[in-house]
Amino acid sequence: MDRSAADMTEIEARSFGHVLRDGLAGLNALQAARCLVAIGALLLVLVTLDPFPDLRNPDVTTVVGGRMALTYVSWGLLAAVAVLCVAASDAPALKSLLTPLHLCLVGWLVVNIAFSESRGVSLQRFVLAASVTSLAVLLPLLPPTQRSFNRCLGIAALVLLALCYLGVVLAPQYSIHTALDITEPQLAGDWRGSFGHKNVASPVMTILVYVGIYLSAVGSFVMGPAVAALAGIFLIFTGGKTSSVLCLAIYALASLVYVTPGLWLKRIICFVPLIAMNLLTVGSVMSPALGAMTRLLPLDPTFTGRSAIWEFALAAVAEKPIIGHGYAAFWDDVTARQTAQGAEWATTAAHSHNSYLDLAVTIGLPGLLLVVLVFVLAPLGNFQTAQARSRSGALAKLFLTVWLFGLYYGATETFLLDRQNPIWFMFALAVAGLHFLARFQCVEQRESRDADSLSQSGRSR
């Protein structure tokens, strides 16, 4: 990387030190350590160990063994530290994760890996996915209070945004797509920040908009608006149409769900549009009637010709509908597979551009069903429970919004169970947050109620 990139790193290191020191002020050593683990996890998934890749380099698509080893070690160690941090103080929360449904999903993934077409690849990638997902699930438990959780989110968001904007200003060749990119030179001019593609940057920025709105709602009147505004502006310049459209639409949908009283009505609001969206996309290649309907729409629900990829993926599901082709082991090399005439280019795809279809390909229909039960249906029930018990309404709404965004984003892109994918990490964090809020009170909420009780007791005396 050139001199400007080095200067950018030095500037960011100094600013990060000031933000971190201010954000962790008032915490004791153990609490600060837990917050540092949480911030480290967020920065590891959002910034990664290899930020600002040079897309002009022909070797950019080559997986470097040493870097991957460092990635596995970093995630594994951080996950182990997180487990040690919460094992003693949050044992009831950890035990609450041992539900029959969760155990069935893990068990099915083990069976799927055992019968994978590339068992070694599936096992290796599952180890990384397990470390990443464990950290995402434990992250709501790491900060000792809700206020410190808010600080961790804000610090990580500001550091990432500072990196991305500094990259655009000081090293645009590393943070903006150019016509010299080895792949997709047609994206020239779209901002990608520290990420390797604008299609990763845009959904992350959407989630940061939600984080900024949440921080504003809980009283962070400087940090919250700053995160929301900076992320929103960056989102526009990424040129990510799907994320830009979903950003406000999903927040409006989440707000509607938030004020809707009944669980069944909530389900209708959340899932009917999602089912319709999947029917108009993947469903359009399964049913001639649906295909005819989509052709009458004023927009292209196939997102510029993805129908060939969906047909290819559906044929793969038909080959092994029960056991699937193996976790994360199908799309590495599919060039030798047969396709319909004129759709040969579909064999160059990296994934099916639909999270639900991709899971059916890799872990089979039973695996897809378990994922739907755990990550699609259960979180809304948890939100209803948390809302009924008046537990951290603003935080519950943040988790609800991120979860809803993931559900709808998954109809156009693949991220569910996708190892260190930042969208998967934030989605799993939101699902875990709803799980815990449905069963436990946030520390500050409990302390506030205790203080109110003591105050009332003092008055009665």
Short mmCIF file of N, CA, C and O in Angstrom, two decimals, residues 217-291:
data_model
loop_
_atom_site.label_atom_id
_atom_site.label_comp_id
_atom_site.label_asym_id
_atom_site.label_seq_id
_atom_site.Cartn_x
_atom_site.Cartn_y
_atom_site.Cartn_z
N ALA A 217 -31.92 7.31 19.75
CA ALA A 217 -33.13 7.07 20.53
C ALA A 217 -32.82 6.86 22.01
O ALA A 217 -33.67 7.14 22.86
N VAL A 218 -31.61 6.35 22.33
CA VAL A 218 -31.28 6.09 23.73
C VAL A 218 -30.44 7.20 24.35
O VAL A 218 -29.88 7.03 25.43
N GLY A 219 -30.34 8.34 23.66
CA GLY A 219 -29.71 9.50 24.28
C GLY A 219 -28.34 9.88 23.79
O GLY A 219 -27.76 10.85 24.29
N SER A 220 -27.78 9.15 22.81
CA SER A 220 -26.46 9.54 22.26
C SER A 220 -26.67 10.54 21.15
O SER A 220 -26.68 10.19 19.96
N PHE A 221 -26.86 11.80 21.53
CA PHE A 221 -27.28 12.82 20.58
C PHE A 221 -26.15 13.34 19.70
O PHE A 221 -26.40 14.16 18.81
N VAL A 222 -24.93 12.92 19.95
CA VAL A 222 -23.81 13.26 19.07
C VAL A 222 -23.39 12.03 18.26
O VAL A 222 -23.36 12.06 17.03
N MET A 223 -23.08 10.96 18.97
CA MET A 223 -22.63 9.75 18.31
C MET A 223 -23.70 9.16 17.40
O MET A 223 -23.42 8.76 16.26
N GLY A 224 -24.95 9.11 17.88
CA GLY A 224 -26.02 8.49 17.10
C GLY A 224 -26.26 9.17 15.77
O GLY A 224 -26.18 8.53 14.71
N PRO A 225 -26.56 10.48 15.74
CA PRO A 225 -26.77 11.16 14.46
C PRO A 225 -25.54 11.11 13.56
O PRO A 225 -25.67 11.03 12.33
N ALA A 226 -24.33 11.16 14.15
CA ALA A 226 -23.11 11.09 13.34
C ALA A 226 -23.01 9.76 12.61
O ALA A 226 -22.72 9.71 11.41
N VAL A 227 -23.26 8.66 13.34
CA VAL A 227 -23.21 7.33 12.71
C VAL A 227 -24.27 7.20 11.62
O VAL A 227 -24.00 6.74 10.51
N ALA A 228 -25.50 7.62 11.93
CA ALA A 228 -26.59 7.49 10.96
C ALA A 228 -26.32 8.31 9.70
O ALA A 228 -26.51 7.84 8.58
N ALA A 229 -25.88 9.56 9.89
CA ALA A 229 -25.65 10.44 8.74
C ALA A 229 -24.48 9.97 7.89
O ALA A 229 -24.58 9.90 6.66
N LEU A 230 -23.36 9.64 8.54
CA LEU A 230 -22.18 9.19 7.79
C LEU A 230 -22.46 7.89 7.04
O LEU A 230 -22.06 7.73 5.88
N ALA A 231 -23.15 6.96 7.70
CA ALA A 231 -23.47 5.69 7.05
C ALA A 231 -24.46 5.90 5.91
O ALA A 231 -24.34 5.28 4.84
N GLY A 232 -25.45 6.76 6.11
CA GLY A 232 -26.44 7.01 5.07
C GLY A 232 -25.83 7.63 3.83
O GLY A 232 -26.15 7.24 2.69
N ILE A 233 -24.94 8.60 4.01
CA ILE A 233 -24.26 9.23 2.87
C ILE A 233 -23.40 8.21 2.13
O ILE A 233 -23.41 8.15 0.90
N PHE A 234 -22.66 7.41 2.90
CA PHE A 234 -21.80 6.40 2.27
C PHE A 234 -22.64 5.39 1.50
O PHE A 234 -22.26 4.96 0.41
N LEU A 235 -23.77 5.01 2.07
CA LEU A 235 -24.67 4.05 1.40
C LEU A 235 -25.08 4.57 0.02
O LEU A 235 -25.10 3.81 -0.96
N ILE A 236 -25.41 5.85 -0.07
CA ILE A 236 -25.83 6.42 -1.35
C ILE A 236 -24.71 6.31 -2.38
O ILE A 236 -24.95 5.93 -3.54
N PHE A 237 -23.47 6.59 -1.96
CA PHE A 237 -22.36 6.58 -2.92
C PHE A 237 -21.87 5.17 -3.26
O PHE A 237 -21.10 5.01 -4.21
N THR A 238 -22.30 4.15 -2.51
CA THR A 238 -21.95 2.79 -2.91
C THR A 238 -22.69 2.37 -4.19
O THR A 238 -22.24 1.47 -4.89
N GLY A 239 -23.83 3.01 -4.45
CA GLY A 239 -24.62 2.61 -5.61
C GLY A 239 -25.35 1.30 -5.40
O GLY A 239 -25.83 0.70 -6.37
N GLY A 240 -25.46 0.84 -4.14
CA GLY A 240 -26.16 -0.41 -3.84
C GLY A 240 -27.67 -0.20 -3.86
O GLY A 240 -28.25 0.26 -2.88
N LYS A 241 -28.29 -0.54 -4.96
CA LYS A 241 -29.73 -0.25 -5.13
C LYS A 241 -30.58 -1.06 -4.16
O LYS A 241 -31.51 -0.52 -3.54
N THR A 242 -30.29 -2.35 -4.00
CA THR A 242 -31.11 -3.20 -3.13
C THR A 242 -31.08 -2.69 -1.70
O THR A 242 -32.11 -2.52 -1.05
N SER A 243 -29.87 -2.44 -1.17
CA SER A 243 -29.73 -1.98 0.21
C SER A 243 -30.35 -0.60 0.39
O SER A 243 -30.97 -0.31 1.43
N SER A 244 -30.19 0.27 -0.60
CA SER A 244 -30.74 1.63 -0.49
C SER A 244 -32.26 1.59 -0.42
O SER A 244 -32.88 2.31 0.37
N VAL A 245 -32.88 0.74 -1.25
CA VAL A 245 -34.34 0.62 -1.23
C VAL A 245 -34.81 -0.01 0.07
O VAL A 245 -35.78 0.43 0.70
N LEU A 246 -34.11 -1.07 0.50
CA LEU A 246 -34.52 -1.77 1.71
C LEU A 246 -34.31 -0.94 2.97
O LEU A 246 -35.03 -1.13 3.95
N CYS A 247 -33.34 -0.05 2.97
CA CYS A 247 -32.97 0.68 4.18
C CYS A 247 -34.18 1.34 4.84
O CYS A 247 -34.52 1.03 5.98
N LEU A 248 -34.85 2.21 4.12
CA LEU A 248 -36.01 2.91 4.69
C LEU A 248 -37.24 2.01 4.74
O LEU A 248 -38.03 2.09 5.68
N ALA A 249 -37.39 1.15 3.72
CA ALA A 249 -38.57 0.27 3.68
C ALA A 249 -38.59 -0.67 4.88
O ALA A 249 -39.65 -0.87 5.51
N ILE A 250 -37.45 -1.24 5.22
CA ILE A 250 -37.39 -2.17 6.35
C ILE A 250 -37.58 -1.43 7.67
O ILE A 250 -38.23 -1.95 8.59
N TYR A 251 -37.04 -0.22 7.77
CA TYR A 251 -37.24 0.52 9.02
C TYR A 251 -38.72 0.85 9.21
O TYR A 251 -39.24 0.77 10.33
N ALA A 252 -39.39 1.20 8.12
CA ALA A 252 -40.84 1.47 8.21
C ALA A 252 -41.59 0.20 8.57
O ALA A 252 -42.53 0.23 9.40
N LEU A 253 -41.18 -0.93 7.99
CA LEU A 253 -41.83 -2.20 8.30
C LEU A 253 -41.62 -2.57 9.77
O LEU A 253 -42.56 -3.01 10.45
N ALA A 254 -40.40 -2.39 10.26
CA ALA A 254 -40.10 -2.69 11.67
C ALA A 254 -40.90 -1.78 12.60
O ALA A 254 -41.38 -2.23 13.65
N SER A 255 -41.05 -0.52 12.22
CA SER A 255 -41.84 0.41 13.04
C SER A 255 -43.30 -0.02 13.09
O SER A 255 -43.96 0.09 14.13
N LEU A 256 -43.80 -0.52 11.96
CA LEU A 256 -45.19 -1.01 11.93
C LEU A 256 -45.34 -2.25 12.81
O LEU A 256 -46.31 -2.37 13.57
N VAL A 257 -44.39 -3.17 12.74
CA VAL A 257 -44.42 -4.36 13.58
C VAL A 257 -44.33 -3.97 15.06
O VAL A 257 -45.01 -4.56 15.91
N TYR A 258 -43.53 -2.96 15.34
CA TYR A 258 -43.32 -2.53 16.73
C TYR A 258 -44.62 -2.06 17.39
O TYR A 258 -44.84 -2.30 18.59
N VAL A 259 -45.49 -1.42 16.62
CA VAL A 259 -46.74 -0.90 17.20
C VAL A 259 -47.92 -1.84 16.98
O VAL A 259 -49.04 -1.53 17.40
N THR A 260 -47.68 -2.99 16.37
CA THR A 260 -48.75 -3.98 16.16
C THR A 260 -48.84 -4.89 17.37
O THR A 260 -47.83 -5.48 17.78
N PRO A 261 -50.02 -5.07 17.96
CA PRO A 261 -50.12 -5.81 19.23
C PRO A 261 -49.99 -7.32 19.12
O PRO A 261 -49.25 -7.94 19.87
N GLY A 262 -50.69 -7.97 18.20
CA GLY A 262 -50.78 -9.42 18.19
C GLY A 262 -49.65 -10.09 17.43
O GLY A 262 -49.16 -9.57 16.42
N LEU A 263 -49.24 -11.29 17.89
CA LEU A 263 -48.15 -12.02 17.24
C LEU A 263 -48.54 -12.46 15.83
O LEU A 263 -47.73 -12.37 14.90
N TRP A 264 -49.77 -12.94 15.65
CA TRP A 264 -50.17 -13.41 14.32
C TRP A 264 -50.20 -12.26 13.32
O TRP A 264 -49.81 -12.43 12.15
N LEU A 265 -50.66 -11.10 13.76
CA LEU A 265 -50.66 -9.95 12.87
C LEU A 265 -49.23 -9.52 12.55
O LEU A 265 -48.93 -9.13 11.41
N LYS A 266 -48.35 -9.60 13.54
CA LYS A 266 -46.93 -9.33 13.29
C LYS A 266 -46.38 -10.29 12.23
O LYS A 266 -45.62 -9.89 11.33
N ARG A 267 -46.74 -11.57 12.34
CA ARG A 267 -46.26 -12.55 11.36
C ARG A 267 -46.74 -12.23 9.96
O ARG A 267 -45.98 -12.36 8.98
N ILE A 268 -47.98 -11.82 9.85
CA ILE A 268 -48.52 -11.47 8.53
C ILE A 268 -47.75 -10.30 7.94
O ILE A 268 -47.35 -10.31 6.76
N ILE A 269 -47.50 -9.28 8.76
CA ILE A 269 -46.79 -8.09 8.29
C ILE A 269 -45.36 -8.42 7.87
O ILE A 269 -44.86 -7.93 6.85
N CYS A 270 -44.70 -9.27 8.64
CA CYS A 270 -43.30 -9.60 8.37
C CYS A 270 -43.13 -10.56 7.20
O CYS A 270 -42.27 -10.36 6.33
N PHE A 271 -43.96 -11.61 7.16
CA PHE A 271 -43.66 -12.73 6.29
C PHE A 271 -44.40 -12.73 4.96
O PHE A 271 -43.90 -13.31 3.99
N VAL A 272 -45.57 -12.12 4.89
CA VAL A 272 -46.30 -12.12 3.61
C VAL A 272 -45.51 -11.40 2.52
O VAL A 272 -45.34 -11.94 1.41
N PRO A 273 -44.98 -10.19 2.77
CA PRO A 273 -44.15 -9.56 1.73
C PRO A 273 -42.89 -10.37 1.42
O PRO A 273 -42.44 -10.40 0.26
N LEU A 274 -42.32 -11.02 2.44
CA LEU A 274 -41.12 -11.82 2.21
C LEU A 274 -41.41 -13.01 1.32
O LEU A 274 -40.64 -13.33 0.39
N ILE A 275 -42.52 -13.69 1.57
CA ILE A 275 -42.91 -14.83 0.73
C ILE A 275 -43.18 -14.35 -0.69
O ILE A 275 -42.75 -14.99 -1.67
N ALA A 276 -43.89 -13.23 -0.82
CA ALA A 276 -44.17 -12.68 -2.15
C ALA A 276 -42.88 -12.34 -2.88
O ALA A 276 -42.75 -12.59 -4.10
N MET A 277 -41.90 -11.79 -2.17
CA MET A 277 -40.63 -11.41 -2.78
C MET A 277 -39.90 -12.64 -3.31
O MET A 277 -39.34 -12.63 -4.42
N ASN A 278 -39.91 -13.73 -2.54
CA ASN A 278 -39.26 -14.96 -2.99
C ASN A 278 -40.01 -15.61 -4.14
O ASN A 278 -39.40 -16.20 -5.03
N LEU A 279 -41.34 -15.51 -4.13
CA LEU A 279 -42.12 -16.07 -5.23
C LEU A 279 -41.87 -15.32 -6.53
O LEU A 279 -41.81 -15.91 -7.61
N LEU A 280 -41.71 -14.01 -6.43
CA LEU A 280 -41.48 -13.20 -7.63
C LEU A 280 -40.05 -13.30 -8.14
O LEU A 280 -39.77 -12.89 -9.27
N THR A 281 -39.15 -13.83 -7.32
CA THR A 281 -37.76 -13.99 -7.76
C THR A 281 -37.51 -15.46 -8.11
O THR A 281 -37.68 -15.85 -9.26
N VAL A 282 -37.17 -16.27 -7.12
CA VAL A 282 -36.90 -17.69 -7.39
C VAL A 282 -38.15 -18.41 -7.90
O VAL A 282 -38.07 -19.25 -8.79
N GLY A 283 -39.31 -18.06 -7.35
CA GLY A 283 -40.55 -18.71 -7.78
C GLY A 283 -40.86 -18.49 -9.24
O GLY A 283 -41.53 -19.32 -9.87
N SER A 284 -40.38 -17.39 -9.81
CA SER A 284 -40.69 -17.09 -11.21
C SER A 284 -40.07 -18.08 -12.18
O SER A 284 -40.53 -18.21 -13.32
N VAL A 285 -39.02 -18.79 -11.75
CA VAL A 285 -38.40 -19.79 -12.63
C VAL A 285 -38.94 -21.19 -12.34
O VAL A 285 -38.62 -22.13 -13.05
N MET A 286 -39.74 -21.32 -11.28
CA MET A 286 -40.33 -22.61 -10.94
C MET A 286 -41.73 -22.76 -11.51
O MET A 286 -42.17 -23.87 -11.82
N SER A 287 -42.44 -21.64 -11.66
CA SER A 287 -43.82 -21.67 -12.12
C SER A 287 -44.01 -20.76 -13.33
O SER A 287 -43.70 -19.56 -13.24
N PRO A 288 -44.49 -21.28 -14.45
CA PRO A 288 -44.76 -20.43 -15.62
C PRO A 288 -45.74 -19.31 -15.31
O PRO A 288 -45.61 -18.20 -15.83
N ALA A 289 -46.73 -19.60 -14.45
CA ALA A 289 -47.72 -18.57 -14.11
C ALA A 289 -47.06 -17.41 -13.36
O ALA A 289 -47.31 -16.24 -13.66
N LEU A 290 -46.19 -17.76 -12.39
CA LEU A 290 -45.47 -16.70 -11.66
C LEU A 290 -44.51 -15.96 -12.58
O LEU A 290 -44.33 -14.75 -12.47
N GLY A 291 -43.90 -16.71 -13.50
CA GLY A 291 -43.00 -16.07 -14.45
C GLY A 291 -43.73 -15.06 -15.32
O GLY A 291 -43.21 -13.98 -15.61
#
